[in-house]
Coordinates of C-alpha atoms and ligand atoms in Angstrom, one line a residue:
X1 CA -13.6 -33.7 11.7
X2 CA -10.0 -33.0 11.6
X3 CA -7.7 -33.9 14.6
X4 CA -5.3 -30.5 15.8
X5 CA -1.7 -31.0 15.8
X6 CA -0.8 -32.6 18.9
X7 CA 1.5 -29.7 19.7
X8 CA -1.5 -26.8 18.8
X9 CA -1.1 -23.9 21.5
X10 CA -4.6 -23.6 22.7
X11 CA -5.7 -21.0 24.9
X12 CA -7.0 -17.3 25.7
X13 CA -6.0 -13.8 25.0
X14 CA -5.9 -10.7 27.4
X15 CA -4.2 -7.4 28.0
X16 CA -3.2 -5.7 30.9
X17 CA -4.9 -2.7 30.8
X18 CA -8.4 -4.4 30.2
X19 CA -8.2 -6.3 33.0
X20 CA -5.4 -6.2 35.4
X21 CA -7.2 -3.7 37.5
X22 CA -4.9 -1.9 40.3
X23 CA -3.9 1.1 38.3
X24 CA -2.1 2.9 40.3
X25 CA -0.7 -0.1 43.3
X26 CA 3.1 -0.7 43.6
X27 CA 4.3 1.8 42.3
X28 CA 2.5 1.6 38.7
X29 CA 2.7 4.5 36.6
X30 CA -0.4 5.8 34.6
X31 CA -0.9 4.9 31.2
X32 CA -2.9 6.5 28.5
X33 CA -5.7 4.0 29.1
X34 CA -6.4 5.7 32.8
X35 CA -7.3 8.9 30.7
X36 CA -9.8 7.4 28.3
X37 CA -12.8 6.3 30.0
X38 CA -14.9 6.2 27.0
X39 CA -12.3 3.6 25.1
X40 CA -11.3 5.0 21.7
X41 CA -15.1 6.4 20.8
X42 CA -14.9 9.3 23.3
X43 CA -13.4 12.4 24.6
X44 CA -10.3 11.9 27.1
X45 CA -9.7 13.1 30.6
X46 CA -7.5 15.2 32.2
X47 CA -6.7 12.3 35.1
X48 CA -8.2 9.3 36.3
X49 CA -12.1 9.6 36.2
X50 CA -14.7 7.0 38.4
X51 CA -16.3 6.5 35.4
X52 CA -13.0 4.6 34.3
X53 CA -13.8 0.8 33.9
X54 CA -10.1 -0.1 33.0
X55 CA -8.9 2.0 36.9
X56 CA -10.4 -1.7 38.7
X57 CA -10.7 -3.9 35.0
X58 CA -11.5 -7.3 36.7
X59 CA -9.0 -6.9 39.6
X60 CA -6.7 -9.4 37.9
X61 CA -3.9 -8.2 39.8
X62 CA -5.6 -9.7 43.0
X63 CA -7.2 -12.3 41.6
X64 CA -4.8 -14.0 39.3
X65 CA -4.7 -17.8 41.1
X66 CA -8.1 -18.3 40.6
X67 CA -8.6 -17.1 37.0
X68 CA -5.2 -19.4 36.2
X69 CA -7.1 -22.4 37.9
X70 CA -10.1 -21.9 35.5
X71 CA -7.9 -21.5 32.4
X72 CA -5.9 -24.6 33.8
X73 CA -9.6 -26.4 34.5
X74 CA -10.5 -25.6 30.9
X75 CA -7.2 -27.1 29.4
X76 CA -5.2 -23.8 28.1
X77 CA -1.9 -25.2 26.5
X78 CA -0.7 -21.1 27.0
X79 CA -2.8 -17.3 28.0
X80 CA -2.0 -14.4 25.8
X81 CA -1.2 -11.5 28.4
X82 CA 0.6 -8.3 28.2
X83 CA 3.1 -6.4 30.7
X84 CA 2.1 -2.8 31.5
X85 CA 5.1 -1.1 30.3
X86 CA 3.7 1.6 33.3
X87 CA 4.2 -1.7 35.7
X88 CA 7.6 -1.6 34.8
X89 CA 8.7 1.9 34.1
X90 CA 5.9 4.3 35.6
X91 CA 6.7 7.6 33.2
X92 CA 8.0 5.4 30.4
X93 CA 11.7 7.1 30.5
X94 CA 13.2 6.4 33.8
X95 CA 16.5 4.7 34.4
X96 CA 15.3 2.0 36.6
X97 CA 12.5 0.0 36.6
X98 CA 10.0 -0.7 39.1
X99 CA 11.1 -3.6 41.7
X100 CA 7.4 -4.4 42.1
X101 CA 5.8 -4.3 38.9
X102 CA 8.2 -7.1 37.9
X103 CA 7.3 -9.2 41.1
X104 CA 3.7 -9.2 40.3
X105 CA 4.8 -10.7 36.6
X106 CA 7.2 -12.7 38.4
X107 CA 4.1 -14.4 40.3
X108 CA 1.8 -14.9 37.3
X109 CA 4.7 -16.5 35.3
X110 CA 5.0 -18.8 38.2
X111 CA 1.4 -19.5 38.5
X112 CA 0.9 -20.3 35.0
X113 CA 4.1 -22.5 35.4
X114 CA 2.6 -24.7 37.9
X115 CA -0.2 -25.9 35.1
X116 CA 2.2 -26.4 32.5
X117 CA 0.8 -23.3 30.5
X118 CA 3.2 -20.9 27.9
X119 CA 2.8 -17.2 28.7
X120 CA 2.6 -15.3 25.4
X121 CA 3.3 -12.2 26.2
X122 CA 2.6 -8.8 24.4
X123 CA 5.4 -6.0 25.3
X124 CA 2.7 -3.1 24.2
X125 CA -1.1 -3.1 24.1
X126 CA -2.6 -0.1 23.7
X127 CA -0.9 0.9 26.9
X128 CA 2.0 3.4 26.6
X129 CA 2.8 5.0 29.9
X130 CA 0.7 8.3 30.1
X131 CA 4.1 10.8 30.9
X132 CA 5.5 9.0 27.1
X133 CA 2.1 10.5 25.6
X134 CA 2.1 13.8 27.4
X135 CA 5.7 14.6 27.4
X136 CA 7.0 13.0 23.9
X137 CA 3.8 12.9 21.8
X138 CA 4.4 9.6 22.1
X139 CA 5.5 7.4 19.3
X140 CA 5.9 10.6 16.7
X141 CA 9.2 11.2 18.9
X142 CA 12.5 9.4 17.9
X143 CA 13.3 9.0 21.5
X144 CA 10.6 6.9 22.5
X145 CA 12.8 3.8 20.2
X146 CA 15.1 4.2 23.5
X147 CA 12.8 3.7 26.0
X148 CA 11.2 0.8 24.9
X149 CA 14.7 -0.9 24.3
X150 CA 15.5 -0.6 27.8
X151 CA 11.7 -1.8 28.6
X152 CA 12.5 -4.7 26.4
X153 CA 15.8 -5.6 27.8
X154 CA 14.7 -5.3 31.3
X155 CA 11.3 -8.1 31.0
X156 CA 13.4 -10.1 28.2
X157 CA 16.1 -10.6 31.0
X158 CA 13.9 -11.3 33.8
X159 CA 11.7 -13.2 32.5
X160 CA 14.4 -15.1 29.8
X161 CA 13.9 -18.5 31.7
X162 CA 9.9 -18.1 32.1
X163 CA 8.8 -16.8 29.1
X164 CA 9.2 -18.5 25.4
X165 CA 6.4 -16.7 23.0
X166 CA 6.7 -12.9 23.0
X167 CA 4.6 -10.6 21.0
X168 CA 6.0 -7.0 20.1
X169 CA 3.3 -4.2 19.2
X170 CA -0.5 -5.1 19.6
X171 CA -2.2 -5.0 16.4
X172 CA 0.6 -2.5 15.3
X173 CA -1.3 -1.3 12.1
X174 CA -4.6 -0.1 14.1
X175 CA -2.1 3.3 14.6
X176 CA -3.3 5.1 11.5
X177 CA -7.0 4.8 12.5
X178 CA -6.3 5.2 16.7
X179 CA -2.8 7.2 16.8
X180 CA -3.4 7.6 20.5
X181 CA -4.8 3.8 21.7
X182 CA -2.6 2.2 19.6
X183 CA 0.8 4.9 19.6
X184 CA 0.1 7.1 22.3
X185 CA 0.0 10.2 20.4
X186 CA -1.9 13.4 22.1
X187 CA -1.9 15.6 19.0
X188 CA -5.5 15.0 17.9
X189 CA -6.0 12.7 14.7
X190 CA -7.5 15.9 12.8
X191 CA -4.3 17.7 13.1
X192 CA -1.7 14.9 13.0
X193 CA -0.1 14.9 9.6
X194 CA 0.3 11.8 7.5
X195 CA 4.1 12.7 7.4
X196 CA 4.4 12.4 11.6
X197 CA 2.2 9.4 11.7
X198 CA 4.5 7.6 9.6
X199 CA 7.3 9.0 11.0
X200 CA 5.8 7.4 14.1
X201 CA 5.5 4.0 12.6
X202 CA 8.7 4.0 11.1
X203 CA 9.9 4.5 15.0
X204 CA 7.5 1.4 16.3
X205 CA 8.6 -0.9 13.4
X206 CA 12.1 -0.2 14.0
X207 CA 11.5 -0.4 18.3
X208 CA 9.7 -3.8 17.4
X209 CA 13.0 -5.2 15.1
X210 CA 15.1 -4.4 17.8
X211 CA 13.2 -5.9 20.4
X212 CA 13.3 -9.1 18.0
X213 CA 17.5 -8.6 17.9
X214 CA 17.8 -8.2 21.7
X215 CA 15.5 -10.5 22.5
X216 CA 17.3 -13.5 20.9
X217 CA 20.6 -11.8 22.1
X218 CA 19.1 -12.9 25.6
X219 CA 17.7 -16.1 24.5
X220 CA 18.2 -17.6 21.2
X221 CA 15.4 -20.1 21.9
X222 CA 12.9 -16.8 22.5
X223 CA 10.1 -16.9 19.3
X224 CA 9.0 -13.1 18.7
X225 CA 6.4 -12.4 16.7
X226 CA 4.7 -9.3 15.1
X227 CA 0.8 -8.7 15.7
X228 CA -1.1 -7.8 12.8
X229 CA -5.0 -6.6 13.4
X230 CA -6.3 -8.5 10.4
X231 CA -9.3 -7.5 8.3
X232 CA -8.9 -9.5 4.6
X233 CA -10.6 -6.9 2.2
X234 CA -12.6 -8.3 -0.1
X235 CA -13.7 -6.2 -3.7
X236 CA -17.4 -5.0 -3.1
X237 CA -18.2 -6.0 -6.7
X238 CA -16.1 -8.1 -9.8
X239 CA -15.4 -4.1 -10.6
X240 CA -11.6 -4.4 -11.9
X241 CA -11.3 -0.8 -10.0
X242 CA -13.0 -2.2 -6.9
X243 CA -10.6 -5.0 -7.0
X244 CA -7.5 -2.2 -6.7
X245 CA -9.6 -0.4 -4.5
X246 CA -9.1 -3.7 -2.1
X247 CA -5.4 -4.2 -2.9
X248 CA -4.7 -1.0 -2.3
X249 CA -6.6 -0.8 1.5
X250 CA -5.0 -4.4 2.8
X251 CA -1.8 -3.1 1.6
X252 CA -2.3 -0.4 4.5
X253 CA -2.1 -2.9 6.9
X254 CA -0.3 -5.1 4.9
X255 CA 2.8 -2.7 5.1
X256 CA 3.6 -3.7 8.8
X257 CA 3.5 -7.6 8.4
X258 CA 5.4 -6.8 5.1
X259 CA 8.3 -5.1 7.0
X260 CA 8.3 -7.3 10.1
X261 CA 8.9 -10.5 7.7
X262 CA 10.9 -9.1 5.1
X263 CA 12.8 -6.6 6.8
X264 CA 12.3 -3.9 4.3
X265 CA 10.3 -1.6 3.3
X266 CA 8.0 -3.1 0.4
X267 CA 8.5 -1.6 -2.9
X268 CA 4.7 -0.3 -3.1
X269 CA 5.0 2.5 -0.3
X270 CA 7.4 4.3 -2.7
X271 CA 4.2 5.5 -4.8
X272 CA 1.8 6.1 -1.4
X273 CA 4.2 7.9 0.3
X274 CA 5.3 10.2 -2.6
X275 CA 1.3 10.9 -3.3
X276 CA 1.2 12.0 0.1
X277 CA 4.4 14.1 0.5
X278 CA 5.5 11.6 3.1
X279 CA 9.4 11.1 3.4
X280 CA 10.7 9.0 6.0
X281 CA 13.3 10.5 7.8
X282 CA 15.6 7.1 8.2
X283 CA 18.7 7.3 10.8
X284 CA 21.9 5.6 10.5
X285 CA 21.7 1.8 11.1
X286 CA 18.0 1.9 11.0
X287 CA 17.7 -0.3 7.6
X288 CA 19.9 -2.5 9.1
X289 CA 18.0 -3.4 12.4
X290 CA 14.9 -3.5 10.3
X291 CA 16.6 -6.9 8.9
X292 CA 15.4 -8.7 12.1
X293 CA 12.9 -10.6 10.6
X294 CA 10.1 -12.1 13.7
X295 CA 9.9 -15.6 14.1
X296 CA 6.1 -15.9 13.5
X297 CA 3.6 -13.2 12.3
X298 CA 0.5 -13.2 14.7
X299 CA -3.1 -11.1 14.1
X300 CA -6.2 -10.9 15.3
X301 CA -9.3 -11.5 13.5
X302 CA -12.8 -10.4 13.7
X303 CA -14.3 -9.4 10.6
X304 CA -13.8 -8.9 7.1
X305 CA -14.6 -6.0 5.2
X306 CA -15.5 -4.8 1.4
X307 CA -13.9 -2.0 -0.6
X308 CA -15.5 0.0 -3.6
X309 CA -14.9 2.5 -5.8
X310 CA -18.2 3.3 -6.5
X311 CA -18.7 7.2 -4.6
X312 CA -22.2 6.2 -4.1
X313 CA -22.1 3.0 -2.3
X314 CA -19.7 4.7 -0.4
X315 CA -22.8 7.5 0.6
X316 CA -24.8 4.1 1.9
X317 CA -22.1 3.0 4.1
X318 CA -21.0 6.4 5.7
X319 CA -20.4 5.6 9.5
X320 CA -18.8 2.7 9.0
X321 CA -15.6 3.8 7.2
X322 CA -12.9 2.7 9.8
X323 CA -12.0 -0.3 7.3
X324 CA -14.6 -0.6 4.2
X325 CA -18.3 -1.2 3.6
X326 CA -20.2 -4.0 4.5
X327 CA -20.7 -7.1 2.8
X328 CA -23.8 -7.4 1.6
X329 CA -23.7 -11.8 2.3
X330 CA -22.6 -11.4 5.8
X331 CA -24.7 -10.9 9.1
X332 CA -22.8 -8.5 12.0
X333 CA -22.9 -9.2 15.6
X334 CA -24.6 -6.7 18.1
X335 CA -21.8 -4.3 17.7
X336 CA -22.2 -4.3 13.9
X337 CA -18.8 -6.5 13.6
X338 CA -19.4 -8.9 10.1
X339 CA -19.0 -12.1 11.0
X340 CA -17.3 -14.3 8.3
X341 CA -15.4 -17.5 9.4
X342 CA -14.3 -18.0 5.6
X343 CA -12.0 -14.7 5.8
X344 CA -10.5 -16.5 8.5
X345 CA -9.6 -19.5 6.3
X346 CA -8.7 -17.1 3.7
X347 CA -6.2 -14.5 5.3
X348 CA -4.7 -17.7 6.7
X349 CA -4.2 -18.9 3.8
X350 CA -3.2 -15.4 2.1
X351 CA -0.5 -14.2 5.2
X352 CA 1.5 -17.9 4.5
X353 CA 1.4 -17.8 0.7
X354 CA 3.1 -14.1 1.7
X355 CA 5.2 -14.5 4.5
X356 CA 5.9 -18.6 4.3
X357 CA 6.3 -18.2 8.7
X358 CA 4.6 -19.6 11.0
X359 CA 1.6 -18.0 11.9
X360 CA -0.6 -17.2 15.4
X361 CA -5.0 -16.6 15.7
X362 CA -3.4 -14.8 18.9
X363 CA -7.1 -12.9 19.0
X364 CA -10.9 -13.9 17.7
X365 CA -14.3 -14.1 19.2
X366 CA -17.3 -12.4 19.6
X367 CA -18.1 -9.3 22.2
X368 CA -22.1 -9.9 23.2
X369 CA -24.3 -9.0 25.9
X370 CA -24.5 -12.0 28.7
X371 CA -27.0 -13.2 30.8
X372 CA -26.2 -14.7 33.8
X373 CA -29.2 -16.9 34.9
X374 CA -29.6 -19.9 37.5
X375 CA -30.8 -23.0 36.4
X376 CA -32.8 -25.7 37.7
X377 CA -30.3 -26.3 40.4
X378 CA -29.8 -23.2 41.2
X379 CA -26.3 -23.0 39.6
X380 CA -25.4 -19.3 37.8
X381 CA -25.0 -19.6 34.3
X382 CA -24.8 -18.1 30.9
X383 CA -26.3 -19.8 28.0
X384 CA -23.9 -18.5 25.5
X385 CA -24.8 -20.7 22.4
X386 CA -24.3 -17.9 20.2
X387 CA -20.6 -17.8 21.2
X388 CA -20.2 -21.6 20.9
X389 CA -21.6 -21.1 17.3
X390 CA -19.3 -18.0 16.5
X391 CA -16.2 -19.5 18.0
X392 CA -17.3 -23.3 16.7
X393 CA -17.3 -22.0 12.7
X394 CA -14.4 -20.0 13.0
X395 CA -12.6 -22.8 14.5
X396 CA -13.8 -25.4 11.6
X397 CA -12.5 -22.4 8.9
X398 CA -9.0 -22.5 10.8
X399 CA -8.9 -26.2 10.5
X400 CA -9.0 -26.0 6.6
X401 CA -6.9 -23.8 6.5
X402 CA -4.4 -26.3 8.3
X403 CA -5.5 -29.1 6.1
X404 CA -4.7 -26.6 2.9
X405 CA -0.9 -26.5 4.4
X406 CA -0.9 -23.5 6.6
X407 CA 1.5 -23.8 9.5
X408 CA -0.4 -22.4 12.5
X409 CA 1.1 -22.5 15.7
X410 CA -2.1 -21.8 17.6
X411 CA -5.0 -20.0 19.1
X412 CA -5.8 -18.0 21.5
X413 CA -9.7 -16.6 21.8
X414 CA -9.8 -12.6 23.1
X415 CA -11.3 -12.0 26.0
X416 CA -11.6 -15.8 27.5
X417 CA -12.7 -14.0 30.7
X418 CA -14.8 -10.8 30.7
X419 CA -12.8 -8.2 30.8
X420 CA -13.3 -4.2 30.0
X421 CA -13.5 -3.6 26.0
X422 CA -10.8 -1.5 24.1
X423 CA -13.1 0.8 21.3
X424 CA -15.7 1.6 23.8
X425 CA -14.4 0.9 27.4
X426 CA -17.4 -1.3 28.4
X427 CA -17.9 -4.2 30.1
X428 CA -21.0 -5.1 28.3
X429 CA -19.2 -6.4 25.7
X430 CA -18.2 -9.5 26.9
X431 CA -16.0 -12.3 25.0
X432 CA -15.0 -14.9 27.8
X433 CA -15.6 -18.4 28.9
X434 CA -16.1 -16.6 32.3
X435 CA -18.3 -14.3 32.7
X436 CA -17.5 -11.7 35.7
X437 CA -19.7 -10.0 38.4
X438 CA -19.1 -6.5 37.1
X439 CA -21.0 -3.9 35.5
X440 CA -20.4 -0.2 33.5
X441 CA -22.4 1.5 36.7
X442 CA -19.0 0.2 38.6
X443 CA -21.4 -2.3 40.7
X444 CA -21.2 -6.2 40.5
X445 CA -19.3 -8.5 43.2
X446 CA -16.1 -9.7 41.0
X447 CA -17.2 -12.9 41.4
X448 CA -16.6 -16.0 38.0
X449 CA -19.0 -18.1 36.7
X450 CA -18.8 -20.7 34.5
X451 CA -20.4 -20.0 31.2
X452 CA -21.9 -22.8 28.7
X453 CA -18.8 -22.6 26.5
X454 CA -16.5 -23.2 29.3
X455 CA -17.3 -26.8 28.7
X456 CA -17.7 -26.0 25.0
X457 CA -14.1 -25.3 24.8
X458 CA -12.6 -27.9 27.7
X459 CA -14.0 -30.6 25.0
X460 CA -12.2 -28.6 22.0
X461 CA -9.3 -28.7 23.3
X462 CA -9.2 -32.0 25.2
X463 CA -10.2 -33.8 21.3
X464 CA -8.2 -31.7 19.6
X465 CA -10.5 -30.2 17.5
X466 CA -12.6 -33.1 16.7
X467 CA -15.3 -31.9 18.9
X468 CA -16.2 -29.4 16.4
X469 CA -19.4 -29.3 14.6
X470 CA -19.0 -28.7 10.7
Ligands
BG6_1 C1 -8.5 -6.0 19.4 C2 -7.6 -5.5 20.6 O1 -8.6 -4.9 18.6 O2 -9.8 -6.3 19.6 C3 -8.2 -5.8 21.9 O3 -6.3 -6.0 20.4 C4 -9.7 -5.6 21.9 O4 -7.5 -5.1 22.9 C5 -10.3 -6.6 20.9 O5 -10.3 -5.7 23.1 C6 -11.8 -6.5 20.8 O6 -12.2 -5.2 20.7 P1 -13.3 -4.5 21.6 O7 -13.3 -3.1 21.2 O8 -14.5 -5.3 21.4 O9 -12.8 -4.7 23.0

């Protein structure tokens, strides 16, 4: 088995508002999260409901040592978290930010710091302050480009001597399927028009090229990145249409990582946004920023998906239309994800021939229901093989992909401790190394255990790789 490069970033991925807990202590503002108890598959609420997993998450906030210890125990080179912009500035648009929101980040930087491990830090996941949504229809609104400069500015300058790797927009694409997750826009997605969603994103991908400018204004050694939610299309059938049909739905996505390492707009959103009586309302200076290129383009990766042109396979698949169709040579994990460790190869392969940057596996693994057993000495356990195996052939894909020449900078599984799910707010759906006490009835103690792959991936990472099983 191949050997990782010695200097691999190895470690876990989180975000604030799935695990932090603490919603509204020191001062934190709300964010759109605290209104949507049922993740992005049901209705929202008016305020914060019980009901709320994300309102407690995993109580993070008060239990950050230990879970730094375990990640530190299990060898993490750096841990993927975000800020929650609410942390900093509680409605979004005030003038100051919030003393005590930046000690808490303050703390955890320094935590990690004594274990020798790299925050990589996301400015915004899927957790714009709730006053930005309700007052500004969140991203749709020009102004909003503002306020996340001065969010920026203010953790870029605190943090400039603690903080290296930082991430802009969470999977910044996922807007046009979840405008209100991923951009914090209230106008429902039935009446949003195509023109004011892209109007929105036009905002976001200008806010994240600024951020890139500022942020190496502040420190020129800072490495900024985009984050891409990757899902590699493949052609349902050798169909010459289905093939176009594929192009055509990864250049949706495609767009963003497009603009964020080229700094333009590509060529082929001429012809989708005249078909769609879209016309991008650019400002003064806008094109310009938009030439600050990231340093490396990061994505997640779950699942590939199929497209076809065909109206009646279409019929079979209805329900599952967020991406594609299924692959017929592909199983799908409890929550009907496809599993396909090649794709991951492949769009690592397919984002370097495109973007020629370095590249980041900032999210991957698989959300299953855990049992939490003792064994014969009494110990409490989950025998998670299935993860091992999910995470262990993913892991052999991405080391081909290194061998074919793609320069990856590292890897970061989602969820390496339990921690509340974004689409459907549960904690059923667990992802991590440690599996935590805590259930969707709101009872459990809080309390870590150790599951099978904690040792799983200890020995990964301690043999660089050559653990793995191919
Ligand atoms: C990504 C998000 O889409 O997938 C994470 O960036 C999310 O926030 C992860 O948790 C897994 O999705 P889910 O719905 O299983 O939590």
């Amino acid at each position: 088995m191949m050997r990782f490069p010695d200097n691999f970033l190895w470690g876990g991925a989180t975000a604030a508002n799935q695990f932090e807990g603490a919603y509204n202590e020191d001062g934190k503002g709300l964010s759109i999260q605290d209104i949507a108890p049922k993740g992005i598959v049901g209705p929202i609420t008016e305020g914060p409901t019980e009901d709320n997993m994300k309102l407690i998450g995993i109580d993070f906030y008060h239990r950050y040592k230990e879970d730094i210890k375990l990640f530190a125990e299990m060898g993490f080179k750096t841990f993927r978290m975000s800020i929650a912009w609410s942390r900093i500035f509680p409605n979004g648009d005030d003038l100051e930010p919030n003393e005590k929101g930046l000690e808490f980040y303050d703390r955890v930087f320094d935590e990690l710091a004594k274990y020798g491990i790299e925050p990589l830090v996301t400015l915004s996941h899927y957790e714009t302050p709730l006053h930005l949504a309700k007052e500004y229809d969140g991203w749709t609104d020009r102004r909003l480009i503002g306020f996340f400069e001065r969010y920026a500015r203010t953790v870029f300058t605190r943090y400039k001597d603690k903080v290296k790797y930082w991430l802009t927009f969470n999977e910044i694409n996922s807007a046009i399927h979840a405008p209100f997750m991923s951009a914090g826009i209230m106008t429902p997605m039935d009446q949003l028009s195509k023109q004011d969603l892209y109007q929105a994103m036009h905002h976001e991908l200008v806010a994240s090229a600024l951020a890139v400018k500022i942020g190496h204004e502040i420190n020129p050694e800072f490495k900024i990145g985009c984050m891409i939610l990757g899902v590699p299309t493949y052609p349902l059938t050798a169909h010459p249409d289905d093939m176009l049909k594929a192009m055509a739905q990864d250049r949706e996505s495609l767009f963003f990582g497009d603009i964020h390492a080229r700094g333009e707009y590509p060529k082929y959103m001429n012809r989708f946004f005249k078909e769609n009586n879209i016309s991008i309302k650019m400002e003064e200076g806008d094109a310009e920023i938009l030439k600050n290129t990231v340093d490396f383009i990061s994505f997640s990766y779950y699942m590939s998906t199929c497209a076809t042109a065909n109206p009646d396979e279409l019929k079979k698949a209805e329900g599952n239309l967020i991406f594609g169709v299924p692959n017929p040579y592909l199983d799908a994990s409890e929550w009907g994800w496809q599993i396909d460790p090649k794709g991951l190869r492949y769009i690592l392969n397919f984002y370097y021939d495109r973007y020629q940057k370095p590249l980041f596996i900032v999210e991957n693994g698989l959300g299953a229901v855990d049992e939490l057993i003792e064994d014969e000495n009494g110990n409490k356990i989950v025998n998670d093989d299935y993860r091992i195996k999910y995470l262990n052939d993913h892991l052999v894909q991405v080391g081909e992909a290194i061998e074919d020449g793609v320069e990856l900078m590292g890897y970061t599984t989602w969820g390496c401790i339990d921690l509340v799910s974004a689409s459907t707010a549960e904690l059923k759906k667990r992802y991590g190394f440690i599996y935590v006490d805590r259930h969707d009835d709101g009872s459990g103690t809080l309390e870590r255990y150790k599951k099978k792959s904690f040792d799983w991936y200890k020995e990964v990472i301690a043999t660089q790789g050559e653990s793995l099983q191919k």
